[in-house]
mmCIF file of C-alpha atoms and ligand atoms in Angstrom:
data_model
loop_
_atom_site.group_PDB
_atom_site.id
_atom_site.type_symbol
_atom_site.label_atom_id
_atom_site.label_comp_id
_atom_site.label_asym_id
_atom_site.label_seq_id
_atom_site.Cartn_x
_atom_site.Cartn_y
_atom_site.Cartn_z
ATOM 1 C CA MET A 1 6.484 15.016 30.310
ATOM 2 C CA ASN A 2 8.012 18.401 31.284
ATOM 3 C CA THR A 3 6.874 19.995 28.625
ATOM 4 C CA ALA A 4 3.601 20.598 28.735
ATOM 5 C CA PRO A 5 2.169 21.125 24.844
ATOM 6 C CA ASN A 6 0.184 23.975 24.421
ATOM 7 C CA ARG A 7 -3.049 22.842 24.068
ATOM 8 C CA VAL A 8 -4.638 23.578 20.294
ATOM 9 C CA ASP A 9 -1.341 21.288 19.645
ATOM 10 C CA ALA A 10 -2.903 18.338 22.067
ATOM 11 C CA ALA A 11 -5.521 17.963 20.828
ATOM 12 C CA SER A 12 -5.209 18.172 16.737
ATOM 13 C CA LEU A 13 -2.539 15.677 18.065
ATOM 14 C CA VAL A 14 -5.199 13.353 19.707
ATOM 15 C CA ASN A 15 -7.360 14.253 16.511
ATOM 16 C CA SER A 16 -4.777 12.711 13.746
ATOM 17 C CA ARG A 17 -4.399 9.827 16.171
ATOM 18 C CA ILE A 18 -7.645 9.537 16.247
ATOM 19 C CA SER A 19 -8.074 9.465 12.985
ATOM 20 C CA ARG A 20 -5.297 6.819 12.093
ATOM 21 C CA LEU A 21 -6.720 4.478 14.374
ATOM 22 C CA GLU A 22 -9.945 5.038 13.386
ATOM 23 C CA ALA A 23 -8.718 3.654 9.771
ATOM 24 C CA LEU A 24 -6.558 0.918 11.490
ATOM 25 C CA LEU A 25 -10.431 -0.253 12.570
ATOM 26 C CA GLU A 26 -11.931 0.118 9.628
ATOM 27 C CA GLN A 27 -9.963 -3.013 8.807
ATOM 28 C CA VAL A 28 -11.596 -5.390 10.855
ATOM 29 C CA THR A 29 -14.736 -6.758 9.759
ATOM 30 C CA ASP A 30 -17.152 -9.144 10.795
ATOM 31 C CA PRO A 31 -15.919 -12.726 10.124
ATOM 32 C CA GLU A 32 -18.728 -14.002 9.769
ATOM 33 C CA ILE A 33 -19.218 -11.124 6.958
ATOM 34 C CA PRO A 34 -15.341 -9.897 5.990
ATOM 35 C CA VAL A 35 -16.972 -7.717 3.653
ATOM 36 C CA VAL A 36 -18.487 -5.300 6.403
ATOM 37 C CA SER A 37 -16.582 -3.638 8.829
ATOM 38 C CA ILE A 38 -17.465 -3.850 12.371
ATOM 39 C CA ARG A 39 -18.255 0.559 11.875
ATOM 40 C CA ASP A 40 -20.199 -0.315 9.229
ATOM 41 C CA LEU A 41 -21.976 -2.429 10.889
ATOM 42 C CA GLY A 42 -22.347 0.632 14.310
ATOM 43 C CA ILE A 43 -20.149 -2.220 16.704
ATOM 44 C CA LEU A 44 -17.645 0.006 16.685
ATOM 45 C CA ARG A 45 -18.619 3.238 19.500
ATOM 46 C CA ASP A 46 -16.070 4.875 20.645
ATOM 47 C CA ILE A 47 -12.219 5.606 20.676
ATOM 48 C CA SER A 48 -10.109 6.811 23.488
ATOM 49 C CA LEU A 49 -6.923 7.720 23.870
ATOM 50 C CA ASP A 50 -4.950 7.987 27.112
ATOM 51 C CA GLY A 51 -1.299 8.810 26.844
ATOM 52 C CA ASP A 52 -0.426 5.497 25.142
ATOM 53 C CA GLN A 53 -3.263 3.939 25.891
ATOM 54 C CA VAL A 54 -5.960 2.594 22.967
ATOM 55 C CA THR A 55 -9.665 2.222 24.931
ATOM 56 C CA VAL A 56 -11.562 1.085 21.913
ATOM 57 C CA THR A 57 -15.044 0.128 23.489
ATOM 58 C CA ILE A 58 -17.804 -1.806 21.599
ATOM 59 C CA THR A 59 -20.780 -2.808 21.746
ATOM 60 C CA THR A 60 -22.093 -6.449 21.099
ATOM 61 C CA THR A 61 -24.828 -7.460 17.933
ATOM 62 C CA TYR A 62 -26.445 -10.305 19.504
ATOM 63 C CA SER A 63 -25.623 -11.533 23.016
ATOM 64 C CA GLY A 64 -23.852 -14.250 23.275
ATOM 65 C CA CYS A 65 -22.710 -14.289 19.450
ATOM 66 C CA PRO A 66 -19.509 -15.860 19.279
ATOM 67 C CA ALA A 67 -18.091 -13.080 16.557
ATOM 68 C CA MET A 68 -17.760 -10.642 19.190
ATOM 69 C CA LYS A 69 -14.443 -12.893 20.626
ATOM 70 C CA THR A 70 -12.776 -13.041 17.095
ATOM 71 C CA ILE A 71 -14.232 -9.344 15.914
ATOM 72 C CA GLU A 72 -11.824 -8.435 19.953
ATOM 73 C CA ALA A 73 -9.244 -10.217 18.763
ATOM 74 C CA ASP A 74 -8.876 -9.273 15.795
ATOM 75 C CA ILE A 75 -9.068 -5.351 17.154
ATOM 76 C CA ARG A 76 -5.950 -6.347 19.004
ATOM 77 C CA GLN A 77 -4.399 -7.710 16.591
ATOM 78 C CA ARG A 78 -4.327 -4.635 14.309
ATOM 79 C CA LEU A 79 -3.531 -2.150 17.159
ATOM 80 C CA SER A 80 -0.354 -4.265 18.429
ATOM 81 C CA ALA A 81 0.464 -5.426 15.033
ATOM 82 C CA ALA A 82 0.240 -1.149 13.824
ATOM 83 C CA GLY A 83 2.624 -0.262 17.526
ATOM 84 C CA TYR A 84 -0.362 0.013 20.081
ATOM 85 C CA GLU A 85 0.827 -1.513 22.847
ATOM 86 C CA GLU A 86 -1.612 -1.343 25.744
ATOM 87 C CA VAL A 87 -5.040 -1.884 24.178
ATOM 88 C CA LEU A 88 -8.300 -2.332 26.298
ATOM 89 C CA VAL A 89 -11.125 -3.341 24.694
ATOM 90 C CA LYS A 90 -14.697 -2.718 26.993
ATOM 91 C CA GLN A 91 -17.993 -3.439 25.819
ATOM 92 C CA SER A 92 -20.376 -1.603 25.859
ATOM 93 C CA LEU A 93 -23.663 -3.238 26.877
ATOM 94 C CA SER A 94 -26.192 0.232 27.314
ATOM 95 C CA PRO A 95 -27.968 1.571 24.982
ATOM 96 C CA ALA A 96 -28.516 -1.369 22.547
ATOM 97 C CA TRP A 97 -27.179 -2.331 19.342
ATOM 98 C CA THR A 98 -29.777 -1.940 16.601
ATOM 99 C CA THR A 99 -29.213 -3.096 13.160
ATOM 100 C CA ASP A 100 -30.854 0.631 13.111
ATOM 101 C CA TRP A 101 -26.982 1.700 13.130
ATOM 102 C CA ILE A 102 -26.235 -0.211 10.066
ATOM 103 C CA SER A 103 -24.594 2.579 8.153
ATOM 104 C CA ALA A 104 -26.201 2.941 4.944
ATOM 105 C CA GLN A 105 -23.358 1.499 3.516
ATOM 106 C CA GLY A 106 -23.175 -1.581 5.627
ATOM 107 C CA ARG A 107 -26.221 -1.513 3.962
ATOM 108 C CA GLU A 108 -25.335 -1.751 0.722
ATOM 109 C CA LYS A 109 -22.562 -4.271 1.160
ATOM 110 C CA LEU A 110 -24.196 -6.222 2.635
ATOM 111 C CA ARG A 111 -26.582 -6.450 -0.099
ATOM 112 C CA GLU A 112 -24.234 -6.565 -2.636
ATOM 113 C CA TYR A 113 -22.914 -9.597 -0.444
ATOM 114 C CA GLY A 114 -25.449 -11.781 -1.005
ATOM 115 C CA ILE A 115 -27.528 -10.783 2.152
ATOM 116 C CA ALA A 116 -30.505 -8.647 2.341
ATOM 117 C CA PRO A 117 -30.067 -5.630 5.281
ATOM 118 C CA PRO A 118 -32.311 -5.350 8.040
ATOM 119 C CA GLN A 119 -35.110 -3.324 6.615
ATOM 120 C CA LYS A 120 -35.722 -0.785 8.985
ATOM 121 C CA THR A 121 -39.387 0.042 10.557
ATOM 122 C CA ALA A 122 -40.898 2.957 12.184
ATOM 123 C CA GLY A 123 -40.266 2.235 15.581
ATOM 124 C CA GLY A 124 -36.796 0.567 15.063
ATOM 125 C CA LEU A 125 -37.901 -2.504 15.700
ATOM 126 C CA CYS A 126 -38.874 -5.898 13.437
ATOM 127 C CA ALA A 127 -41.267 -8.250 13.255
ATOM 128 C CA MET A 128 -38.820 -10.733 13.379
ATOM 129 C CA ILE A 129 -39.866 -13.204 11.244
ATOM 130 C CA SER A 130 -43.364 -13.219 9.437
ATOM 131 C CA ALA A 131 -43.606 -15.176 6.121
ATOM 132 C CA ASP A 132 -45.802 -12.674 5.182
ATOM 133 C CA SER A 133 -42.916 -9.747 5.163
ATOM 134 C CA SER A 134 -42.132 -8.990 1.603
ATOM 135 C CA LEU A 135 -38.772 -9.146 1.593
ATOM 136 C CA ALA A 136 -36.433 -8.082 -1.589
ATOM 137 C CA CYS A 137 -34.007 -10.630 -2.902
ATOM 138 C CA PRO A 138 -30.468 -9.573 -2.857
ATOM 139 C CA GLN A 139 -29.819 -11.610 -6.268
ATOM 140 C CA CYS A 140 -33.074 -10.544 -8.204
ATOM 141 C CA GLY A 141 -34.970 -8.530 -6.390
ATOM 142 C CA SER A 142 -37.947 -9.547 -6.361
ATOM 143 C CA GLU A 143 -40.409 -9.338 -3.243
ATOM 144 C CA HIS A 144 -41.506 -13.391 -3.830
ATOM 145 C CA THR A 145 -39.121 -14.706 -1.003
ATOM 146 C CA GLU A 146 -39.937 -17.284 1.591
ATOM 147 C CA CYS A 147 -38.340 -17.929 4.663
ATOM 148 C CA ILE A 148 -36.622 -21.334 5.418
ATOM 149 C CA SER A 149 -35.402 -21.553 8.337
ATOM 150 C CA GLU A 150 -34.866 -18.708 11.617
ATOM 151 C CA PHE A 151 -31.302 -20.154 11.270
ATOM 152 C CA GLY A 152 -29.603 -19.241 8.564
ATOM 153 C CA SER A 153 -25.514 -19.528 8.196
ATOM 154 C CA THR A 154 -24.933 -18.453 11.798
ATOM 155 C CA ALA A 155 -27.997 -17.404 14.681
ATOM 156 C CA CYS A 156 -27.984 -13.830 13.754
ATOM 157 C CA LYS A 157 -29.282 -14.771 10.285
ATOM 158 C CA ALA A 158 -32.196 -16.364 9.092
ATOM 159 C CA LEU A 159 -32.408 -18.409 6.202
ATOM 160 C CA TYR A 160 -34.850 -17.424 2.858
ATOM 161 C CA ARG A 161 -35.919 -18.670 -0.649
ATOM 162 C CA CYS A 162 -36.645 -16.740 -3.469
ATOM 163 C CA LEU A 163 -39.396 -17.829 -5.179
ATOM 164 C CA ASP A 164 -38.662 -16.336 -8.913
ATOM 165 C CA CYS A 165 -34.973 -17.135 -9.322
ATOM 166 C CA ALA A 166 -34.974 -19.965 -6.483
ATOM 167 C CA GLU A 167 -31.780 -18.289 -4.984
ATOM 168 C CA ALA A 168 -31.409 -19.046 -0.953
ATOM 169 C CA PHE A 169 -30.041 -15.841 0.963
ATOM 170 C CA ASP A 170 -29.068 -14.475 4.042
ATOM 171 C CA TYR A 171 -31.193 -12.479 6.220
ATOM 172 C CA PHE A 172 -30.139 -10.309 9.098
ATOM 173 C CA LYS A 173 -32.348 -10.568 10.807
ATOM 174 C CA CYS A 174 -33.310 -7.056 12.779
ATOM 175 C CA LEU A 175 -32.801 -5.954 16.342
HETATM 176 ZN ZN1 ZN B 201 -34.541 -13.760 -6.646
#
């Protein structure tokens, strides 16, 4: 490029391009929970542009979670379909993802989808599965629930059952 655009215009151009990328990545969802975007889950950490190269930084939720490969492929596919040829997906391991990063909107979507969202605790750490935890049933709101299995439909979730409405539901484990 021979012409140097003035700095303010260049910055606002980058911002609008980033906004467009954000909107595209808003459509990338957790393959296991298709109602929640990677942004709502706090998996999407950063988007940056260097010329035409897009760098997307994501943080793995549960280590070894096979969903991350799918998410990475989905990011690449959506961006290339929108005309972005040079896409770098970086995994950031530090700071480690915690369920505290799930947005309020993400928690609401989890509940609507029938998954009990992770409960926040003072220290950010949960007693992961405890028999006496009063986990509310996403179907009827009853706290009269019990843990059936520490592993639900995926390793990231535990399987619970509501003792009032007898509905089984997944609980998104805290980290
Ligand atoms: Zn219930």
